[in-house]
CSV table of C-alpha atoms and ligand atoms in Angstrom, one decimal:
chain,number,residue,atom,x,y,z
A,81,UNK,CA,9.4,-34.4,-13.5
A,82,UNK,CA,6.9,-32.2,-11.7
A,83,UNK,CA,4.0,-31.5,-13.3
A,84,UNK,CA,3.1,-27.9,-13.6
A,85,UNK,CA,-0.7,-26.9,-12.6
A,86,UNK,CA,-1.9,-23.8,-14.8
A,87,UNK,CA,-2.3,-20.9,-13.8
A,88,UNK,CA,-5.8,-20.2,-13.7
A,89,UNK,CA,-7.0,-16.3,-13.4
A,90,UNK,CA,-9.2,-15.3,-10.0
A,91,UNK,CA,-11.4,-13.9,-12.6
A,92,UNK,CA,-12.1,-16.5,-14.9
A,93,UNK,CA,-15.5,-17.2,-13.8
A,94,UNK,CA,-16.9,-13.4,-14.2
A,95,UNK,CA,-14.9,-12.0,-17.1
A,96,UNK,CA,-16.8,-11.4,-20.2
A,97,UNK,CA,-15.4,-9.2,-22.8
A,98,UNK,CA,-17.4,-6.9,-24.6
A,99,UNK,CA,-19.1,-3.4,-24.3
A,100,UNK,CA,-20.9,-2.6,-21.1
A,101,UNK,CA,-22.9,-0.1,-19.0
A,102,UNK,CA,-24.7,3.5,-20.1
A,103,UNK,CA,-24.6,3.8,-24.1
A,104,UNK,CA,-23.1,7.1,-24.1
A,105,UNK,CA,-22.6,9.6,-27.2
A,106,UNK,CA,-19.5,8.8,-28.8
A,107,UNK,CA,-19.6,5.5,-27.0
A,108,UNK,CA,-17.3,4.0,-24.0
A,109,UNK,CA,-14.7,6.1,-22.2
A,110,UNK,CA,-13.2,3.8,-19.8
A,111,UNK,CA,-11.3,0.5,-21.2
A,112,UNK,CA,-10.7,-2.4,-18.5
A,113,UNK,CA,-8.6,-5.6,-19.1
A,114,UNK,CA,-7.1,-7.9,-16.4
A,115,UNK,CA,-2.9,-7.8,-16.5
A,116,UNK,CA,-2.2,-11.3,-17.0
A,117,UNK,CA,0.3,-13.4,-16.7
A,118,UNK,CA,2.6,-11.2,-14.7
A,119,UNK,CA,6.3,-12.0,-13.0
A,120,UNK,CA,5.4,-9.8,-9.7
A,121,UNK,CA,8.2,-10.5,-7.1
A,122,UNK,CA,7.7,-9.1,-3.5
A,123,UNK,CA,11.4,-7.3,-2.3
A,124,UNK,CA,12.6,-6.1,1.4
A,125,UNK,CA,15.5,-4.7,2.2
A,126,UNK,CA,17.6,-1.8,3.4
A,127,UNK,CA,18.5,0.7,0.3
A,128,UNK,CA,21.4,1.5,2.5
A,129,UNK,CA,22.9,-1.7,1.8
A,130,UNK,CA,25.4,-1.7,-1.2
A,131,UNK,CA,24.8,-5.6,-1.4
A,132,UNK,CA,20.8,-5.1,-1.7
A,133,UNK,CA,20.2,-1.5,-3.9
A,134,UNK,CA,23.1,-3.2,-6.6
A,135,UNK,CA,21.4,-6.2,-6.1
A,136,UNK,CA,18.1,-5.4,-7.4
A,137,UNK,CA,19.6,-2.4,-9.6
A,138,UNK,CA,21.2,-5.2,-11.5
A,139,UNK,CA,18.7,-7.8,-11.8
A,140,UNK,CA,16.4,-5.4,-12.6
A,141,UNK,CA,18.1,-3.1,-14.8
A,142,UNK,CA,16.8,0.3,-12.8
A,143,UNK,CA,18.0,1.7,-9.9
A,144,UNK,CA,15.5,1.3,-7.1
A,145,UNK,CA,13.4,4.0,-6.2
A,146,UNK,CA,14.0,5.9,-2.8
A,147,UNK,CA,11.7,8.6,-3.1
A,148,UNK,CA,8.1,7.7,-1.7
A,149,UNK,CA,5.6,7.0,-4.1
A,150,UNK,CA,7.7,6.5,-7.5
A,151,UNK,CA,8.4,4.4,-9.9
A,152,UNK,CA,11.4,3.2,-11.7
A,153,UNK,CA,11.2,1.1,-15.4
A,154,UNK,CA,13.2,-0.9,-17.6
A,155,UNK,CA,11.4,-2.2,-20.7
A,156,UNK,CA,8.4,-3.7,-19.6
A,157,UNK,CA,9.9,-4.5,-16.5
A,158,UNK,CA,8.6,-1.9,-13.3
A,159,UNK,CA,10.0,-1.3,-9.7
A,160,UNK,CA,7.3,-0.3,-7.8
A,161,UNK,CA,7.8,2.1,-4.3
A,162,UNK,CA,5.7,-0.1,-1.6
A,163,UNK,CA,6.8,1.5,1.7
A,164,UNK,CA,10.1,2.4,3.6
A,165,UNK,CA,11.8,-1.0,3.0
A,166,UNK,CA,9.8,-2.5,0.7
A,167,UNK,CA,9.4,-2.5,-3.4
A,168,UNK,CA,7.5,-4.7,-6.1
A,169,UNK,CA,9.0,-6.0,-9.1
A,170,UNK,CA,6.7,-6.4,-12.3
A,171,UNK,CA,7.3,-7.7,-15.4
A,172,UNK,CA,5.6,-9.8,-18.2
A,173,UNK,CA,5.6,-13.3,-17.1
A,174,UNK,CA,9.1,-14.7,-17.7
A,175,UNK,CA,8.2,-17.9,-16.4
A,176,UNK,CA,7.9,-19.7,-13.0
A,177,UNK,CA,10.4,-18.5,-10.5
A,178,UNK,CA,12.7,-16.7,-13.0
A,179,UNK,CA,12.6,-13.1,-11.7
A,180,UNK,CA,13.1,-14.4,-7.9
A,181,UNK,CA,15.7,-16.2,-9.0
A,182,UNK,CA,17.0,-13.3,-10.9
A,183,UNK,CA,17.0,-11.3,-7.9
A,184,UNK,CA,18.0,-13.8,-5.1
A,185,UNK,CA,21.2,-14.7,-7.5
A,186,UNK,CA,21.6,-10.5,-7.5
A,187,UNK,CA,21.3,-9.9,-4.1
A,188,UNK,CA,23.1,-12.9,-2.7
A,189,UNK,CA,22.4,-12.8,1.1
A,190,UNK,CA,20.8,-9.8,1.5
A,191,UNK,CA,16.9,-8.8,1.5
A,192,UNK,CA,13.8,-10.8,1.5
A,193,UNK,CA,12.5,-12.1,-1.8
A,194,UNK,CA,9.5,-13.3,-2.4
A,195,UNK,CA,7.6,-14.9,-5.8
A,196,UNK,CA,4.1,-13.5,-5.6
A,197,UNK,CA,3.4,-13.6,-9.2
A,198,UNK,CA,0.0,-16.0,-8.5
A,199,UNK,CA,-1.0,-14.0,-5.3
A,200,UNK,CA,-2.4,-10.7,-7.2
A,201,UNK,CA,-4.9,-9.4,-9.6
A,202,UNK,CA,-3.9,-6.7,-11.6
A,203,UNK,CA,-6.7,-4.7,-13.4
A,204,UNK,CA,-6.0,-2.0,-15.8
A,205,UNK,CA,-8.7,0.8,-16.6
A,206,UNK,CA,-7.4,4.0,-19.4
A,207,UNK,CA,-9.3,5.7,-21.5
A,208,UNK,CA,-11.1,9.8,-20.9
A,209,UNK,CA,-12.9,8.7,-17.7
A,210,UNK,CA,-10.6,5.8,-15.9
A,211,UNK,CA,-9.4,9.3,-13.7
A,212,UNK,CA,-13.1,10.0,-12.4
A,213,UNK,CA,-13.2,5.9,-11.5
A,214,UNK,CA,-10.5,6.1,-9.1
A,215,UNK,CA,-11.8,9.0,-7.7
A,216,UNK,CA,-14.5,7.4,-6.5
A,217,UNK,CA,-13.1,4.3,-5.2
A,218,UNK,CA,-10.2,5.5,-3.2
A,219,UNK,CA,-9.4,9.0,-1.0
A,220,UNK,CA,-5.8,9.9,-2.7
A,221,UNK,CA,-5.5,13.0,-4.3
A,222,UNK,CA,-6.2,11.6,-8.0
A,223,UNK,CA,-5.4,15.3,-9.6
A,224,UNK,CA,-4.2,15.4,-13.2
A,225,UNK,CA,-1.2,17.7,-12.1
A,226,UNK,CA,-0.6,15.3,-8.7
A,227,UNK,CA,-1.3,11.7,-9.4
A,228,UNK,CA,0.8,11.7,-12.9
A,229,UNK,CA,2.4,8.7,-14.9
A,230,UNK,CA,5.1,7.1,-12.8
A,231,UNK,CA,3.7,7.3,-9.0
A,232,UNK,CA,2.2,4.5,-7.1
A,233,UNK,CA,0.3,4.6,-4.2
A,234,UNK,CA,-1.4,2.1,-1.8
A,235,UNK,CA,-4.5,2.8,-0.4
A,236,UNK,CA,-8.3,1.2,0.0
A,237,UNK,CA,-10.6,0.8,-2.4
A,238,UNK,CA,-14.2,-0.3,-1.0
A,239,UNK,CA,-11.8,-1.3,2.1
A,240,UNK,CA,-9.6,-3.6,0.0
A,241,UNK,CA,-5.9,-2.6,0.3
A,242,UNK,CA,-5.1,-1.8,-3.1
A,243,UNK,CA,-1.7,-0.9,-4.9
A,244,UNK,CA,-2.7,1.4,-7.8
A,245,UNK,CA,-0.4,2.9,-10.0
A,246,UNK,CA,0.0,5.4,-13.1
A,247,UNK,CA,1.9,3.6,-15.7
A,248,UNK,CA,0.6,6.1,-18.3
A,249,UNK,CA,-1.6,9.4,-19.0
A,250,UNK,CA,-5.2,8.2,-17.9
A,251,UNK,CA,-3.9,4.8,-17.4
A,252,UNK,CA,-4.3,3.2,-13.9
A,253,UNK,CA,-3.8,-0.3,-12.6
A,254,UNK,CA,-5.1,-1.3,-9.8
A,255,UNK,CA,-3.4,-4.4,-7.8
A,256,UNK,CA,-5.5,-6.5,-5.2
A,257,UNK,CA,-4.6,-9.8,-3.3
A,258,UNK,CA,-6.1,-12.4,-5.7
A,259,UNK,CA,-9.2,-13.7,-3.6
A,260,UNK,CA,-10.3,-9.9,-3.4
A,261,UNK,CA,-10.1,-10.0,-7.3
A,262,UNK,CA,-13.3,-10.4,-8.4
A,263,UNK,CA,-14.7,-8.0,-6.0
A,264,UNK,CA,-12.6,-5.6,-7.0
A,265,UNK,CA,-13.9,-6.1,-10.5
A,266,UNK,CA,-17.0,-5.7,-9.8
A,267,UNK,CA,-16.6,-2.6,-7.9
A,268,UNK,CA,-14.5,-1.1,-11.0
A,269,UNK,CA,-16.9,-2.1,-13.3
A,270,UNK,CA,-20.2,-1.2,-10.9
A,271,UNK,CA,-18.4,2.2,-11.4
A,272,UNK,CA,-17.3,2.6,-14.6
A,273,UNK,CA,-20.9,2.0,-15.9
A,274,UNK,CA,-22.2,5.7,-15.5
A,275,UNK,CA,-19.7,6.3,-18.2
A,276,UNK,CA,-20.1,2.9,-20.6
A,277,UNK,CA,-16.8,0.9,-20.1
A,278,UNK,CA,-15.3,-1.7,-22.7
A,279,UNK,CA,-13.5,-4.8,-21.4
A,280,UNK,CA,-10.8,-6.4,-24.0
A,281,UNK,CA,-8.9,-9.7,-23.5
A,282,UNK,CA,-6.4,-10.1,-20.1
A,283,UNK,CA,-3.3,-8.9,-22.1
A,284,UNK,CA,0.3,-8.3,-19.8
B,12,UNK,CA,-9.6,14.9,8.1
B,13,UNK,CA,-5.8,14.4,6.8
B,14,UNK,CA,-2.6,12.9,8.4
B,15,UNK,CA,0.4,13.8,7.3
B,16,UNK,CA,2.2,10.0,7.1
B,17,UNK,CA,6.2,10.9,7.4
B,18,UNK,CA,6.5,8.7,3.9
B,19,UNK,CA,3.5,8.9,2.1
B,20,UNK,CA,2.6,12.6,3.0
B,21,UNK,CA,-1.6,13.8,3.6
B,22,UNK,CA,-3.5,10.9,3.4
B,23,UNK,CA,-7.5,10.6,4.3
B,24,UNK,CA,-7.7,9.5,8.0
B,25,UNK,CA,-9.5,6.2,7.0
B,26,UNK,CA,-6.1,5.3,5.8
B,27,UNK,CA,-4.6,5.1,9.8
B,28,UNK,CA,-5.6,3.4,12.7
B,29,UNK,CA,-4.6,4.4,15.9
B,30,UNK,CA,-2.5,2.6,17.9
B,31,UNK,CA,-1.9,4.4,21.4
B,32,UNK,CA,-0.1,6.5,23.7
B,33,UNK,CA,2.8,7.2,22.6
B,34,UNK,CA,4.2,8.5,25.7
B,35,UNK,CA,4.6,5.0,27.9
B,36,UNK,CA,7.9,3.0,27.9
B,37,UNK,CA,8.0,-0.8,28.8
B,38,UNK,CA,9.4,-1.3,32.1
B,39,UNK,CA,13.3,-2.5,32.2
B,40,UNK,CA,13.5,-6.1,33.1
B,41,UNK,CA,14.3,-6.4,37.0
B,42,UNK,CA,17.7,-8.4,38.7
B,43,UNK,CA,14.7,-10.5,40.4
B,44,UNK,CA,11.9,-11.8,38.0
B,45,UNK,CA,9.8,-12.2,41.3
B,46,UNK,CA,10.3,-8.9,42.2
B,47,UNK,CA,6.3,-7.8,42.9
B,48,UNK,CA,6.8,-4.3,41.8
B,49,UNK,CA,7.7,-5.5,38.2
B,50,UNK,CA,4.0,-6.8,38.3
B,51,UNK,CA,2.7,-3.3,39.4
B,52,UNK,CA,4.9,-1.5,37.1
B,53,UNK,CA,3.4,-4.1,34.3
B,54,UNK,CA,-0.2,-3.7,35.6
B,55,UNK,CA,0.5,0.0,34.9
B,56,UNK,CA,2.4,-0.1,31.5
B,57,UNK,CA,-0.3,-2.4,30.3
B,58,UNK,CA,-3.9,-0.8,31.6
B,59,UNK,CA,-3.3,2.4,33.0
B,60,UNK,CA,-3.6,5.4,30.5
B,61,UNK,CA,-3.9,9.0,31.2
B,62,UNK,CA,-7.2,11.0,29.8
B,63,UNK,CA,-5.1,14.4,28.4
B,64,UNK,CA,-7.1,17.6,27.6
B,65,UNK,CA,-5.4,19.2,25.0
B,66,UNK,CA,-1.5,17.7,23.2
B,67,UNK,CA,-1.3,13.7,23.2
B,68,UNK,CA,1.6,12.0,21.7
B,69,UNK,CA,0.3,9.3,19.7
B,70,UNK,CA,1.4,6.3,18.0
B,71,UNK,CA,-0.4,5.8,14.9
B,72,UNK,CA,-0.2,3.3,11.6
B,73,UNK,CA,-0.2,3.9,8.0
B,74,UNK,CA,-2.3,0.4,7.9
B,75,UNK,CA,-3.9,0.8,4.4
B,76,UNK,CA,-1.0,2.6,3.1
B,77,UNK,CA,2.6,2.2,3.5
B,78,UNK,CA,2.0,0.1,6.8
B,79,UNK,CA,4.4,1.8,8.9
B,80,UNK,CA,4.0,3.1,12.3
B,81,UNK,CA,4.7,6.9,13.7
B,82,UNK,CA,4.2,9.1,15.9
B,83,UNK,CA,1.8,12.5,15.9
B,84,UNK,CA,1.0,15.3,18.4
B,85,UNK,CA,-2.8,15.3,18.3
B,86,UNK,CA,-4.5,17.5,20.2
B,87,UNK,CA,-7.6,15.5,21.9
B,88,UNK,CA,-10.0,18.7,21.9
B,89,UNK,CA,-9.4,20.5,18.3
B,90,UNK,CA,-7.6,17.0,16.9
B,91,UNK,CA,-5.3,19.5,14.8
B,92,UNK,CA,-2.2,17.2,14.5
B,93,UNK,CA,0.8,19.6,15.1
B,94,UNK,CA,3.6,17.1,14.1
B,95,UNK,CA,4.2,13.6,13.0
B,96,UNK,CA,7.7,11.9,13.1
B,97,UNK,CA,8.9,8.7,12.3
B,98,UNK,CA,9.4,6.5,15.7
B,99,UNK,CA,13.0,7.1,16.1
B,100,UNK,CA,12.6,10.7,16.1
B,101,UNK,CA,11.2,13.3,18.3
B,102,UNK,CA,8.0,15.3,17.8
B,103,UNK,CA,7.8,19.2,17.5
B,104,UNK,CA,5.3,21.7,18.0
B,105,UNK,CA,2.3,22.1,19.9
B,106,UNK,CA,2.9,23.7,23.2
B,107,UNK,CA,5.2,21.2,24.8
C,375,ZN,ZN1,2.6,5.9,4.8
């Protein structure tokens, strides 16, 4: 029987919940929390290929995405556009390996599926100003009539490629390799603070 | 300064890095690996680089993005970028 090490959060050592930054009137308008523990599951392959789309269509329950930039959701469960080629899976954690396996059993011997579940930190900022934080960390057009719930984008933030999506109105989360987690926290947070930002517990 | 990545559409030019002429093809493999005119025709492919005044066809990546790489017709005076393509396909525009 192999023992399982816990999973043990790149921010552990930094996060501290409470409210922070400038005390504003009508108090904190940005709300951070890290996404944890998260299924994410890493997915290449050819959308031409009956074998792979079905695949991951029926794993997943969604149809993957073609069109750059979207996203496509069943339950809690999101299929994220990376690139020509390339897609990420996201759910709350359904335990080790399940989701690859899931997909791998799908998709038989097509595409390339990877478990990166314990490789990325997922932060989540909503709330009236989480738009105007994003702004300032990467150069994508972050308009309210552009950058709407259901696209994804990767980009830079403080020259850390960064996944950042739109699950909801003024929701955003923002997805780094883990060991650029807690600088990417403290950037979010370093910027939030003009506008008094509340951090609640890591939730999925 | 934008560039229109064929995928991902106008993105902010810190997003690319530039990756070189696009205009150079790798020499075909020779009946005689000795063959000293493989070497030159190396020594060229590898070093030698034109310095163009005006429309350069470019390969450039989408490396903080969707990491793929294209082409673009840039020109090297105004740097207006008149096209970008995918790598299998051809570039338009410009006045070549
Ligand atoms: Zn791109």
């Amino acid at each position: 029987m192999v023992e399982m090490t816990e999973r043990v959060s790149a921010l552990a050592a930094i996060y501290e919940t409470g409210t922070f930054g400038n005390d504003v009137d009508g108090g904190p308008s940005v709300t951070l929390h890290e996404r944890r523990p998260l299924s994410i599951v890493h997915i290449a392959g050819n959308s031409d290929d009956q074998a792979f789309a079905g695949g991951v269509g029926k794993a997943c329950g969604c149809a993957l995405p073609i069109e750059p930039g979207t996203i496509a959701t069943a339950g809690e469960l999101s299929l994220i556009w990376l690139a020509p080629t390339r897609w990420l899976a996201v759910s709350p954690d359904q335990g080790p390996g399940i989701l690859e396996a899931a997909l791998r059993d799908a998709c038989g011997e097509s595409g390339a599926i990877i478990d990166v579940s314990h490789g990325r930190t997922v932060i989540r900022l909503s709330g009236a100003h989480a738009r105007m934080v994003m702004m300032k960390g990467a150069p994508l057009d972050f308009h309210k009539s552009s950058f709407t719930p259901g696209r994804a984008a990767q980009s830079a933030i403080s020259q850390c490629g960064t996944l950042i999506t739109c699950p909801a109105e003024d929701t955003f989360d923002v997805y780094v390799f883990r060991g650029f987690g807690q600088h990417m926290w403290e950037w979010l947070t370093d910027a939030a603070g003009e506008f008094g930002y509340k951090v609640e517990n890591p939730v999925s | 300064m934008l560039i229109k990545c064929p995928w991902c559409g106008d993105r902010a030019l810190q997003e690319f890095s530039y990756q070189g002429d696009a205009t150079v093809a790798r020499p075909p493999e020779p009946a005689d690996p000795a063959d000293a005119n493989w070497d030159d025709e190396w020594y060229q492919f590898v070093y030698l680089r034109d310095d163009p005044k005006g429309w350069h066809d470019e390969v450039w990546h989408h490396i903080q993005g969707c990491r793929k790489h294209f082409k673009a017709r840039r020109h090297t005076v105004t740097h207006v970028i008149a096209d970008t393509a995918p790598m299998s396909e051809e570039l338009k525009g410009g006045d070549k």
